[in-house]
Amino acid sequence: MNDIFESDLFRLTQMMDADAEFIPLITAEEEEHMNKEKFPSDLPILPLRNNVLFPGVVIPITVGRDKSIKLIQDANRGNKIIGVVSQKNQEEESPEFSDLHSVGTVAQILRLLKMPDGSSTVIIQGKRRFEIVHPTQTEPYMRAEVRMLQDVHFDKESKELEVMFKTIKDLALQIIKESPNIPTEASFAIGNIDSPTFLVNFISSNMNADVATKQSMLEELDLTKRVEKVLEHLTLEMQMLEMRNEIQSKVRKDIDRQQREYFLHQQMRTIQDELGDNPQEADVRELGERADKKKWSPTVAKLFKKELDKLQRMNPQGAEYTVQLNYLDLLLDLPWGEFTTDNLDLKRAKRILERDHYGLEKVKERILEYLAVLKLKGNMKSPILCFYGPPGVGKTSLGKSIAEALGRKYIRMSLGGLHDESEIRGHRKTYIGAMPGRIMQSLKKAETSNPVFVLDEIDKLGRSNHGDPSSALLEVLDPEQNSSFYDNYVETEYDLSQVMFVATANSLASIQGPLLDRMEIIEVNGYTIEEKIEIAKRHLLPKQLEAHGVEAGQLSIDKNVLERIIEEYTNESGVRGLDKVMAKIVRNRARQLAMNESFDVAVSEENLFDVLGAGRGRTKYATNEVAGVVTGLAWTSVGGDILFIESSITSGKGKLTLTGNLGDVMKESAVIALEFLKSHSSWLDLDQEVFDRHNVHIHVPEGATPKDGPSAGITMLTSLASLFTQRRVKKQLAMTGEITLRGEVLPVGGIKEKILAAKRAGIKEIVLCEKNKKDVEEIKQSYLKGLKFHYVSLMKEVLDIALTKEKVKDAVKVH
């Protein structure tokens, strides 16, 4: 209660002394009359910072914002009634409705005073709680439609409430008595309040609590609960006051002791000066010698000299001396102007990237481009690269390879779960236990100003009441701003423009838009099965053999066995799961070696069941014996796959049924395919009425797996055409593409993954949109061996290629 009673109540008494009709307290009768007053449903809204207005309470407000001044002037000329609402963020200069709490207080302007500095002080009295229904105006100031709130009915005769009211009054009077800062007028004010509800409002308004606590009390309509909250806060405040008085008494004794110690230390210092052995002078001399060797700018040199002079004037026994000494040590430890020389041998860099990572061609190409520009230009601002993709694809280890290729120091900083802004910007050194941010700490450890700095898991940054770390990173990750990065502990600008920041993320959805805009996004896709086989052979298996003490000649895994492991025992985009499976196989061999059991060096497919258990099984091309079953190609987060579109027909009235856990896009593709087939029935020599006499059921197996996307359009069209004509679909044929009602075939994505999945499933021919031809040309020719491609642009071409003239066995007669 101290701060408010000392300022607002005292200032209010002074302002209102000149006119006795304005009294900041109300009687029970006046409060009852106030509760019956009628107020407009549309009010001008005045945002309030650092305070909350309660019904019946009179407070002074200094108005300085242009909108607020205009609002007060208009209201003062009118009915003097306004709505007062507290801001959620007290620092916001131009609040919108979203920045305000929803519950506020109707207020009446009692007096408007002009201040010499151009601002206005307005004295207002709270009248009634209200809730904002919806905004009606934002310029020149805010207005809103409001709904008046009524307190929950309470029993005025309740003995419990009566005791609680008395306890609150006694506690408040005791706090005023014990606190030396609160004027005695406050006790007269509280002693003269005869309305219980106004007593609670008056104390809630004037007690020493933050805005959020006061706002929660304003929003509480149940008087009993409000009284309990006030009582709890006053009890805590009383305990704090008693503790503070105890501490002050103890401090007075400590000061006397410290003064005696100070004189003794001064005598010791004089003696040490006479003997020529002053530790403080030795510290200052050592710091000065280290400073002479630094390559810092004149600005930093001037700052260091100033802080060193300050250290000389300090008492070595004081706590501030150690803080200042640590600060100067940090300034000397930071690598000002210290850079490692980049190794710009592009062929060597390419060899390192190829050695450490298989695949990821686009990522490697971008890194080599950066090195090429650096080699030609000699100096450039480092780009901010962000590798994003599924877990286990090598995003973090790419940073290590880049550092080795460049010949730079490597730093990794994990951002997962970080929720304190000071972790990035540091604390001000005046705080106890203050430290620089982790950016500065990492540079100090690296001893160079141009390392490769990996910001791992940038999408998992948190937020809390300690600030928003992702907002603090905006300056770090902007090449135009990070040349003057400001750390709160260092208290001067530091150049981060030569640091190569590499961020990693699993998803871009949770990264702030401005932060995302500052980075160059490079997608690191999941590996294909062919790439995983090579990674297992080159990296994972040798690593696990070494980790488990098994020699290379004691275990080998063939390519076909690796393929089966990947397809049946892992289901991922990266290779972490595959690495665990490799470890399990190697551990099994280590056990066999340790127990002198007999074994075959090569792991066979038959051994997999004994070591790894049952797998999932692999999806293979089935047959073309049944009409209406067509093989489609799908893209998933863990690579490509084939899926079967099945359709059946029964007598009915033209109803279409779709099953298989399909998304909206796939359902629409099925509807478009059927409608297009109806309108072009002549292509298949079908009577138009045949569609009205039969029900069609389309199903995509594995109903537990959600499926969506535009890739199944031509597959569904072919399935329906085969169903109604009972003609066989071409053997070992798969397709992917979207369709339109105009009869066009549109391109789709994920072509590389789909083609590799088709090849693994035993497909020989693939139907694609003509515009997907360029995607096929980007794929290595070795992956395309044994495949034939049909490029189409119209649906009729799809049917001509996919449907044979031959009818299926036991064909259903469709008429």
Short mmCIF file of N, CA, C and O in Angstrom, two decimals, residues 32 104 435 546 648 764:
data_model
loop_
_atom_site.label_atom_id
_atom_site.label_comp_id
_atom_site.label_asym_id
_atom_site.label_seq_id
_atom_site.Cartn_x
_atom_site.Cartn_y
_atom_site.Cartn_z
N GLU A 32 -25.12 3.34 -2.93
CA GLU A 32 -26.37 2.74 -3.40
C GLU A 32 -26.97 3.57 -4.53
O GLU A 32 -27.46 3.04 -5.53
N GLY A 104 -13.60 -3.00 -17.42
CA GLY A 104 -13.13 -1.70 -16.96
C GLY A 104 -14.15 -1.06 -16.04
O GLY A 104 -15.08 -1.71 -15.54
N MET A 435 25.29 -12.14 -16.05
CA MET A 435 26.20 -12.78 -17.00
C MET A 435 25.92 -12.23 -18.39
O MET A 435 24.81 -11.76 -18.66
N GLU A 546 32.64 -49.67 -34.97
CA GLU A 546 33.69 -49.09 -34.13
C GLU A 546 33.20 -48.89 -32.70
O GLU A 546 33.92 -49.16 -31.72
N SER A 648 -15.81 -50.44 -56.79
CA SER A 648 -16.75 -51.52 -57.09
C SER A 648 -18.08 -50.91 -57.50
O SER A 648 -18.35 -49.74 -57.21
N LYS A 764 6.79 -50.99 -63.98
CA LYS A 764 7.61 -50.84 -65.18
C LYS A 764 7.28 -49.57 -65.95
O LYS A 764 8.14 -49.02 -66.66
#
